CSV table of C-alpha atoms and ligand atoms in Angstrom, one decimal:
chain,number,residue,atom,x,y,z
A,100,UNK,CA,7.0,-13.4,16.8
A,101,UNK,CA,7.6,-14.1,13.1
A,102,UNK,CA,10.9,-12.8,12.4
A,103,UNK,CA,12.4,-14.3,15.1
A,104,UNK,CA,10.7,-17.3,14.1
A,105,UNK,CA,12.4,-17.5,10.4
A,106,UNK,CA,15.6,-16.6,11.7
A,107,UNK,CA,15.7,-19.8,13.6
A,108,UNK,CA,14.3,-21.4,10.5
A,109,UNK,CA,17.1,-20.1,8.4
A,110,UNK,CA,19.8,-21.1,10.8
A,111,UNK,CA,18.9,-24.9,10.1
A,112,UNK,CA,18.5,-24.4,6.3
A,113,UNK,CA,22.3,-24.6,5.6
A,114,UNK,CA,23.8,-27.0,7.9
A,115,UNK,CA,27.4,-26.3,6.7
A,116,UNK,CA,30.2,-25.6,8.5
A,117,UNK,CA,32.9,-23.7,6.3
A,118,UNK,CA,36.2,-23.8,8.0
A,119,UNK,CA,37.4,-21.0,6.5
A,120,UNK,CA,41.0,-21.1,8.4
A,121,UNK,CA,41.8,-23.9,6.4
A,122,UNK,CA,41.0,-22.6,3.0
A,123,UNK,CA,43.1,-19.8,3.8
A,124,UNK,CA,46.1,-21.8,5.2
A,125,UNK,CA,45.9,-24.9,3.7
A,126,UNK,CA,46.7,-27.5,6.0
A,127,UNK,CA,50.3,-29.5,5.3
A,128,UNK,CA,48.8,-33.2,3.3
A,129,UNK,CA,48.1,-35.7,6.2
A,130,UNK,CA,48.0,-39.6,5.6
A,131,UNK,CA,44.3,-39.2,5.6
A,132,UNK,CA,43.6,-36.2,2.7
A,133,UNK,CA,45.1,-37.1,-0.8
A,134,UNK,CA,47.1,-34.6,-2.7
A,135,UNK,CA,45.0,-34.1,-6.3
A,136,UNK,CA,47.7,-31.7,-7.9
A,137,UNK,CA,49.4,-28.4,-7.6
A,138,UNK,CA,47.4,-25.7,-9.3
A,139,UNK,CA,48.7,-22.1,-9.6
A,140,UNK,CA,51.2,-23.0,-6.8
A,141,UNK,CA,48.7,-23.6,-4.1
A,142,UNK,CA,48.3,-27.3,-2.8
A,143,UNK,CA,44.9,-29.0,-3.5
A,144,UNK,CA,43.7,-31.2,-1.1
A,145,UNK,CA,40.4,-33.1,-0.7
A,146,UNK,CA,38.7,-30.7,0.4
A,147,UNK,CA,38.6,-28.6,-2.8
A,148,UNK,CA,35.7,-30.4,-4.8
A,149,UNK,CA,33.7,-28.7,-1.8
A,150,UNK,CA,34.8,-25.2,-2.4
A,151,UNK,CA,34.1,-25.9,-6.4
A,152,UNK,CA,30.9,-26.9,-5.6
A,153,UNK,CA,29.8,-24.3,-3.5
A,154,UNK,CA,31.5,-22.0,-6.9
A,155,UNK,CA,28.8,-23.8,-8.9
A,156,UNK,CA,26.0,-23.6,-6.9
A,157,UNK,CA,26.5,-19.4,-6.6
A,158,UNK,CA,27.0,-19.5,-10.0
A,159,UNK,CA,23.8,-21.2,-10.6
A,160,UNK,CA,21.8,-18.9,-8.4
A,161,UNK,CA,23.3,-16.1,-10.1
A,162,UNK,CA,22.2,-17.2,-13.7
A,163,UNK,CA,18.3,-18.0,-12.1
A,164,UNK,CA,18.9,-14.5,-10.7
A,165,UNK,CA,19.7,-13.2,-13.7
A,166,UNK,CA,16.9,-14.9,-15.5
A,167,UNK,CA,14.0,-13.6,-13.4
A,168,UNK,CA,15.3,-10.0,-13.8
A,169,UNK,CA,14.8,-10.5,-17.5
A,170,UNK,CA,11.8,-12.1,-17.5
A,171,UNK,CA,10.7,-10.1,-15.4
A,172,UNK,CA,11.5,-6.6,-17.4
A,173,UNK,CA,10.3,-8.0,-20.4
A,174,UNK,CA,7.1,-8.6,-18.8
A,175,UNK,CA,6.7,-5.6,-17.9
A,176,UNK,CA,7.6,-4.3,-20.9
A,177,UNK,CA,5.1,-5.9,-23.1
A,178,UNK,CA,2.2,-5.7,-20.3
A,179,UNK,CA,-1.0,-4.5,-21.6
A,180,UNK,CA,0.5,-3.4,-25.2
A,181,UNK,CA,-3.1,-4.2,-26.8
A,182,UNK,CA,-5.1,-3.1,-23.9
A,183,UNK,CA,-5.5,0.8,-24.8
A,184,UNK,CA,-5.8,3.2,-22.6
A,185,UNK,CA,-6.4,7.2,-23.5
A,186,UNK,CA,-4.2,9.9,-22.2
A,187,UNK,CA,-3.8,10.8,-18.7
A,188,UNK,CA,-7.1,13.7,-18.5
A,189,UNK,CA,-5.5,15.7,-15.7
A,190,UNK,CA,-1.8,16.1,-16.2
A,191,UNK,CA,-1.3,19.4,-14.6
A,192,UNK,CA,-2.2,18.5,-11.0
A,193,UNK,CA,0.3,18.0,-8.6
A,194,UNK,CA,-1.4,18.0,-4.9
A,195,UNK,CA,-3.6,14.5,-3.8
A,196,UNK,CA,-6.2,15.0,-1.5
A,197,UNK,CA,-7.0,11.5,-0.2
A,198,UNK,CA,-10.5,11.4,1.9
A,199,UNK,CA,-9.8,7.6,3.7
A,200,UNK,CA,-13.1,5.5,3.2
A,201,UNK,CA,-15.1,3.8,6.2
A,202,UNK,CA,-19.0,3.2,5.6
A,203,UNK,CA,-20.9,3.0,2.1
A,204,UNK,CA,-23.1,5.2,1.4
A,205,UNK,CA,-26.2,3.4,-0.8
A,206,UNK,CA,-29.6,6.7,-0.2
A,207,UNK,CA,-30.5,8.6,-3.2
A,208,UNK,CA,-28.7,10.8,-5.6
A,209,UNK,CA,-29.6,14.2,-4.9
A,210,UNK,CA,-31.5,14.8,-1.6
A,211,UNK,CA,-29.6,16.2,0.9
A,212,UNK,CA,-31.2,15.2,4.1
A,213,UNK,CA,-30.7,11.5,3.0
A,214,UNK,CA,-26.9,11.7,3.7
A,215,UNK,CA,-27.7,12.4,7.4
A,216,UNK,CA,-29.9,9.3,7.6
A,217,UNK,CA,-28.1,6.0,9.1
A,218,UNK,CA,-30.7,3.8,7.2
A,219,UNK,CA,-28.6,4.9,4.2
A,220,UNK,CA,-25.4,3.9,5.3
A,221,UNK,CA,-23.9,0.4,5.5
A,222,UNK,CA,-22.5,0.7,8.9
A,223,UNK,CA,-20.4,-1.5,11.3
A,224,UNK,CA,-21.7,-1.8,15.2
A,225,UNK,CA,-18.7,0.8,16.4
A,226,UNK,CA,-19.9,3.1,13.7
A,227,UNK,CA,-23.4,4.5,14.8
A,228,UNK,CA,-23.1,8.0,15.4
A,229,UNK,CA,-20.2,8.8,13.4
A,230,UNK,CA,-21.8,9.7,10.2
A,231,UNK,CA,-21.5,13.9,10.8
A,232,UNK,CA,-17.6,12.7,11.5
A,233,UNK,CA,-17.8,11.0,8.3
A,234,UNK,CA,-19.4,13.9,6.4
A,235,UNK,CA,-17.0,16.3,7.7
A,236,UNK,CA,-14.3,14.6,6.3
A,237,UNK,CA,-15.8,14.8,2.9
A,238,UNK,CA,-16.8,18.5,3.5
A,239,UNK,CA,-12.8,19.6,4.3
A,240,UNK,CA,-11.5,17.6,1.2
A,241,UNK,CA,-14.6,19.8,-0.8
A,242,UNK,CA,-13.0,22.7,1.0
A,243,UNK,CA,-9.3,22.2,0.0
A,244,UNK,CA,-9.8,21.2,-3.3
A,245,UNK,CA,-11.3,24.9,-3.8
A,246,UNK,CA,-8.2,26.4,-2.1
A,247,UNK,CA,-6.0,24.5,-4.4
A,248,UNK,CA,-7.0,24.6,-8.3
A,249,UNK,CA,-3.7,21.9,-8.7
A,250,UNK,CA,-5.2,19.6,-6.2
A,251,UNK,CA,-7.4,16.3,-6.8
A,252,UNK,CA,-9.3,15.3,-4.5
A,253,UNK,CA,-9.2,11.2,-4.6
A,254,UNK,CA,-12.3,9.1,-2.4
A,255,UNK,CA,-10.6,5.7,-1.8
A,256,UNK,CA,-12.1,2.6,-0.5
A,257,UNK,CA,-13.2,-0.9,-1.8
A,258,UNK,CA,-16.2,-3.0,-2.2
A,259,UNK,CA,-15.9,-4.1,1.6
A,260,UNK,CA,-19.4,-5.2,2.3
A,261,UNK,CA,-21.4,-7.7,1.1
A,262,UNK,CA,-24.5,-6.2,2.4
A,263,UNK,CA,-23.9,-2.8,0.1
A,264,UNK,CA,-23.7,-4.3,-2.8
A,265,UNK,CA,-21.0,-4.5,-5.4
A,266,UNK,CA,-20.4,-0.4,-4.2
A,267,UNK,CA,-17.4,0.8,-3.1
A,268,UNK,CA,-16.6,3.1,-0.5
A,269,UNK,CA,-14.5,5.5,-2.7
A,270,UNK,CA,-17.7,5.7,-4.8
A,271,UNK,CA,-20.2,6.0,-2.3
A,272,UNK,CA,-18.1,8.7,-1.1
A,273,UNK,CA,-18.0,10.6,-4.4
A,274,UNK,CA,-21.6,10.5,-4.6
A,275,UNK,CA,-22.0,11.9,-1.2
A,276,UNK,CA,-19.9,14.7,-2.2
A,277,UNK,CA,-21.6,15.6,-5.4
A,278,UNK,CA,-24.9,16.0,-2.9
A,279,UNK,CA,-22.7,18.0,-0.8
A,280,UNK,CA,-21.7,20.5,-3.8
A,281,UNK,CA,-24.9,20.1,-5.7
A,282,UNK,CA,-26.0,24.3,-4.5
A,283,UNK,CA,-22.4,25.2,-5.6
A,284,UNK,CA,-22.2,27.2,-8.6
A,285,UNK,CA,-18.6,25.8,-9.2
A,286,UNK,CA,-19.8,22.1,-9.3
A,287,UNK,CA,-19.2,21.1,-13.1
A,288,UNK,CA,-14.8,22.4,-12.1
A,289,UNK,CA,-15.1,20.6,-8.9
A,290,UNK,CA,-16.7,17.3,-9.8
A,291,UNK,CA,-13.9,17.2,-12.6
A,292,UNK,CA,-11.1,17.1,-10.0
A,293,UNK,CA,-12.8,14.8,-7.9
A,294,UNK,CA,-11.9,10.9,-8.5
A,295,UNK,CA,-12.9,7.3,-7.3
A,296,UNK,CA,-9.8,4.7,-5.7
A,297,UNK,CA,-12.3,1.6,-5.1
A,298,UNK,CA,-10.0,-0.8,-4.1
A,299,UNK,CA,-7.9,-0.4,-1.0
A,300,UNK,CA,-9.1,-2.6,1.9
A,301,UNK,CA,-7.3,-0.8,5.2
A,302,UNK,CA,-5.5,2.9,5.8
A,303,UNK,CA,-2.1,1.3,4.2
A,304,UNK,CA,-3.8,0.4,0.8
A,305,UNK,CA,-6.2,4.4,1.2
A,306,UNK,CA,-2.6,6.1,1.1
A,307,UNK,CA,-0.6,3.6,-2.1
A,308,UNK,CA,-3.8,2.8,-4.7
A,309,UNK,CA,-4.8,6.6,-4.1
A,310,UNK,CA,-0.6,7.7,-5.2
A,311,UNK,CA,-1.3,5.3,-8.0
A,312,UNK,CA,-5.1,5.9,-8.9
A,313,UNK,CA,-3.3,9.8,-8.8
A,314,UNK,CA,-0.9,8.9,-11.3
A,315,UNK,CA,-3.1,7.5,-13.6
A,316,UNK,CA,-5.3,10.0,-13.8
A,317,UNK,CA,-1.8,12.5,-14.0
A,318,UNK,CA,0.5,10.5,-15.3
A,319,UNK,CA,2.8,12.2,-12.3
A,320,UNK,CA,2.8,11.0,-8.5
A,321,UNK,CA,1.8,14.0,-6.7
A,322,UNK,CA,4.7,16.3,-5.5
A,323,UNK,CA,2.2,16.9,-2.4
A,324,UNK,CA,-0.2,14.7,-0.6
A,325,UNK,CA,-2.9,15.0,2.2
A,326,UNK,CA,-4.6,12.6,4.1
A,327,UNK,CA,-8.4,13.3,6.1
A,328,UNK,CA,-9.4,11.1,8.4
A,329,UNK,CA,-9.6,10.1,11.5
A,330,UNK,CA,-7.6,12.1,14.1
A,331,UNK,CA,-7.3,8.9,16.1
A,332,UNK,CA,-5.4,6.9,13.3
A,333,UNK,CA,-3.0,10.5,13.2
A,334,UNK,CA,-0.3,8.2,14.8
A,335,UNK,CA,-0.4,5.5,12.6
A,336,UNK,CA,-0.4,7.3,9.3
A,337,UNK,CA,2.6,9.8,10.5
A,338,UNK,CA,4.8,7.2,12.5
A,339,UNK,CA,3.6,4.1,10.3
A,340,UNK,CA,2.4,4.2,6.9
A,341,UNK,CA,3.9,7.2,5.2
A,342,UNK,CA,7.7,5.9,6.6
A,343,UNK,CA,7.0,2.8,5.2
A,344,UNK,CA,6.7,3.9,2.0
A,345,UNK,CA,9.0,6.3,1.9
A,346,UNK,CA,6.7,9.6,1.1
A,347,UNK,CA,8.8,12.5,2.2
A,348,UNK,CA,7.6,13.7,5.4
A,349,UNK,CA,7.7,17.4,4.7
A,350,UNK,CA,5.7,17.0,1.5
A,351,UNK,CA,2.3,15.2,3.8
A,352,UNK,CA,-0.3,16.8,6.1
A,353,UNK,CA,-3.1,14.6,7.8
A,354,UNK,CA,-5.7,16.2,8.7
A,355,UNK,CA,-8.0,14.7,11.5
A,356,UNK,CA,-11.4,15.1,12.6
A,357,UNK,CA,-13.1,13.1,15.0
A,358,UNK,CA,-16.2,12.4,16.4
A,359,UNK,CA,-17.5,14.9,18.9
A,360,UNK,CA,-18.6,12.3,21.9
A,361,UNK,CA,-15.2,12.2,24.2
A,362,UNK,CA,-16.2,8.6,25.4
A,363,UNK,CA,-16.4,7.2,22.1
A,364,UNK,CA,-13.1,8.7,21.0
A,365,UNK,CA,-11.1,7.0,24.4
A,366,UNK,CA,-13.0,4.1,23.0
A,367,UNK,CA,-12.0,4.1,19.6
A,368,UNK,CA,-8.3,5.7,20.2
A,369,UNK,CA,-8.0,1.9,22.4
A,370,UNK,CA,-9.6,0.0,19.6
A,371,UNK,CA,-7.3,1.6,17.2
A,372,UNK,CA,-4.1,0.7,19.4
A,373,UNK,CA,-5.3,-3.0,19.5
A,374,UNK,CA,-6.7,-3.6,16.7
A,375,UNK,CA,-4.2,-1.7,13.8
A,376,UNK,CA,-1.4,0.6,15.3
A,377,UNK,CA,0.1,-2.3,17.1
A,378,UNK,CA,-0.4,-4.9,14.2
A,379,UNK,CA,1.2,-2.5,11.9
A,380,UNK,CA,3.9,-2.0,13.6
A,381,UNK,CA,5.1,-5.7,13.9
A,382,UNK,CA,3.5,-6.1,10.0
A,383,UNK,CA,4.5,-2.4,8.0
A,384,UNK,CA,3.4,-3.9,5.1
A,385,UNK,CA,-0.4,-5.8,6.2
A,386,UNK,CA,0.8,-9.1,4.9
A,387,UNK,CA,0.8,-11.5,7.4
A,388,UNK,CA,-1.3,-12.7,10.4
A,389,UNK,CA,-5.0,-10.9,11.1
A,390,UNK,CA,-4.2,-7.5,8.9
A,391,UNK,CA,-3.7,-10.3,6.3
A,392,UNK,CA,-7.0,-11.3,7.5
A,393,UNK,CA,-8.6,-8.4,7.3
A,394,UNK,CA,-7.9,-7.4,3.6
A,395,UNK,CA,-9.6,-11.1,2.8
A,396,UNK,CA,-12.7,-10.1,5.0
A,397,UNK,CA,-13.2,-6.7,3.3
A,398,UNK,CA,-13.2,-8.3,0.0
A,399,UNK,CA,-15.9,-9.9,-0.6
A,400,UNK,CA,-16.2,-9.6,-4.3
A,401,UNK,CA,-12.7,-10.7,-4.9
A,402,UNK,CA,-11.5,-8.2,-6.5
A,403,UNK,CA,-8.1,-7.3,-7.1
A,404,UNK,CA,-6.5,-3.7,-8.1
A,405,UNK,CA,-5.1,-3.0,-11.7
A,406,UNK,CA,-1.9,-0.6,-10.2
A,407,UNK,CA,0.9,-3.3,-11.1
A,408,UNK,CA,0.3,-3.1,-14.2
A,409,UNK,CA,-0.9,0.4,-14.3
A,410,UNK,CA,2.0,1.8,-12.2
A,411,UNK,CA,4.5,-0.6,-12.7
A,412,UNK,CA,7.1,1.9,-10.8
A,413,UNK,CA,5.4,0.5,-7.7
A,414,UNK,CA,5.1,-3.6,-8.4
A,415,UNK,CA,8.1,-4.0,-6.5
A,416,UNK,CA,6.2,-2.3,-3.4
A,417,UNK,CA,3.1,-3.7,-3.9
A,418,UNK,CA,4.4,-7.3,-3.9
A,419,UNK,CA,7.0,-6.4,-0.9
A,420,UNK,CA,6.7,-8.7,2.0
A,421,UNK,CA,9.5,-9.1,4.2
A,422,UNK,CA,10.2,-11.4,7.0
A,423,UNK,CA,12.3,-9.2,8.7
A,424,UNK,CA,9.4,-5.9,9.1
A,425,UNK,CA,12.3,-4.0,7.4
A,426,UNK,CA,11.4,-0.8,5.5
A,427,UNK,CA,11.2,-1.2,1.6
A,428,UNK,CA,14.6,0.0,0.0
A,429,UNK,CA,13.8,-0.3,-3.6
A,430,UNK,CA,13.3,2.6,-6.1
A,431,UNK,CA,10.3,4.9,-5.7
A,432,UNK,CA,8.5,6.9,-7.8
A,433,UNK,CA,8.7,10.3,-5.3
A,434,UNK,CA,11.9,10.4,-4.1
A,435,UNK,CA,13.1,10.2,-0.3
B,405,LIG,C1,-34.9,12.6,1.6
B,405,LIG,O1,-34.3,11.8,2.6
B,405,LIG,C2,-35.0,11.8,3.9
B,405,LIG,C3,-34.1,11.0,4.9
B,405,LIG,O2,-33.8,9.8,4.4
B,405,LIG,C4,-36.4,11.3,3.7
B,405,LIG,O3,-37.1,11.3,4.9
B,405,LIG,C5,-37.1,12.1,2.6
B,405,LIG,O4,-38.4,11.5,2.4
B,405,LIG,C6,-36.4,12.1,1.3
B,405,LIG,N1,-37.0,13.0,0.4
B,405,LIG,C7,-37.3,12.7,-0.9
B,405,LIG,C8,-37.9,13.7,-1.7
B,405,LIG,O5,-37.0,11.6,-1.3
């Protein structure tokens, strides 16, 4: 609906109609249009002072054009000179493991069985039941991060809910898996390479604040990046979210576990075609109409991420909003 909506809305903007014809072929001075002079051996008739205006009106978009680019670098130049922050701790990892945030975790800090009690999780109605699913997708990121000593493993998801607490989901996560590894006698390397992204609000914002939160904690964007969530949300994340920001395809690997009970999957594999594959696909970039929504429903604290001016690389993609649904064409920080 919306782009063809601003389409006809731009068509009535500029009411002019240029007759081009006639500035090409001037036509021979009639009664009615005065001749104003002869100037480099073209005719100049009345309708000139339209063509100069037009000239002054590009060349006064051009110069605010021009403008805002230079504010706009210098801005970013000088952003957060006198706000310190240390080196990057982990520059030599290359591979980001993202574990996608749904419930918060708010039990204890150490006993195990706790994890596996709903009574500890803040969960929605749809979500009883899936804690093992939930579990299991910490588990595999525990599990790859061992395989791979350049990976990080990065739990990534807001304060959504009012009812946890200022707690977000990335960190309620981490804690999680620090129960999970809490036997392993490699826990000190492990919870080293483990890191927090606690403000994305939906699947788009898991896979961008966790390249950022990545490089901040690198100072590189990963040359590799895997995704554990949901298998139901596979479609969206392959066909949807990684296109539109341009990660290269062959560089990504979701990996997707759901939960066991086969009516609850049809279930949520309809929910998820309703509710966010079909959404996205009309709104790439969640900005408009009820994913728009959404982000100001899961934020109840009102908080706002750091990464434009901590990865300024990606301000131009975090701001990006088009009417159109086109992709994003600007410069990235991974190429594709
Ligand atoms: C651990 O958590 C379980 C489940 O919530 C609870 O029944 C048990 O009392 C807890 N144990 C301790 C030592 O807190």
């Amino acid at each position: 609906m919306a782009p063809s909506h601003s389409t006809s809305k731009r068509k009535t903007v500029l009411p002019l109609h240029i007759d081009t014809a006639s500035f090409l072929n001037p036509p021979a001075p009639q009664g009615t249009s005065f001749t104003v002079g002869n100037v480099l051996g073209r005719r100049c008739t009345a309708k000139r002072p339209v063509t100069f205006l037009i000239l002054l009106l590009l060349m006064s978009v051009g110069w605010n054009v021009l403008q805002y680019r230079f504010d706009w670098r210098q801005q970013q130049q000088h952003y957060g000179v006198y706000d310190p922050l240390p080196a990057a701790p982990l520059p030599h990892h290359r591979h980001a493991i993202i574990v996608t945030g749904h419930a918060i975790y708010t039990g204890a800090r150490t006993n195990t069985s706790a994890i596996y009690d709903e009574s500890n999780w803040i969960l929605e109605s749809y979500q009883h039941g899936q804690l093992g699913t939930f579990i299991e997708h910490i588990q595999k990121g525990i599990d790859i991060l061992i395989s791979d000593p350049l990976a990080l493993l990065v739990f990534s998801g807001g304060q959504t809910r009012p009812s946890a607490g200022p707690i977000s989901e990335g960190a309620s996560y981490w804690q999680v898996a620090q129960i999970l590894i809490q036997q392993s006698d490699q826990r000190h390397h492990l919870r080293n390479r483990m890191i927090v992204e606690d403000y994305a609000r939906d699947s788009y914002e898991n896979i961008l604040f966790s390249l950022c939160r990545f490089a901040e904690m690198t100072n590189e964007y990963p040359s590799h990046l895997t995704i554990i969530g949901f298998d139901f949300k596979r479609p969206r994340f392959e066909q949807l979210h990684i296109p539109s920001i341009r990660y290269p395809l062959d560089q990504f690997d979701y990996i997707g576990i759901d939960p066991t009970n086969d009516d609850d999957n049809e279930a949520a594999k309809r929910g998820e075609l309703a509710n966010s594959f079909t959404p996205f696909s009309t709104d790439l970039y969640a900005c408009r109409g009820s994913l728009r929504q959404k982000k100001l429903d899961r934020n109840p604290y009102r908080r706002r991420s750091p990464y434009r001016s901590t990865c300024p690389a990606l301000t131009p993609l975090l701001d990006y909003c088009p009417y159109t649904n086109k992709i994003f064409t600007g410069p990235l920080p991974w190429a594709s």
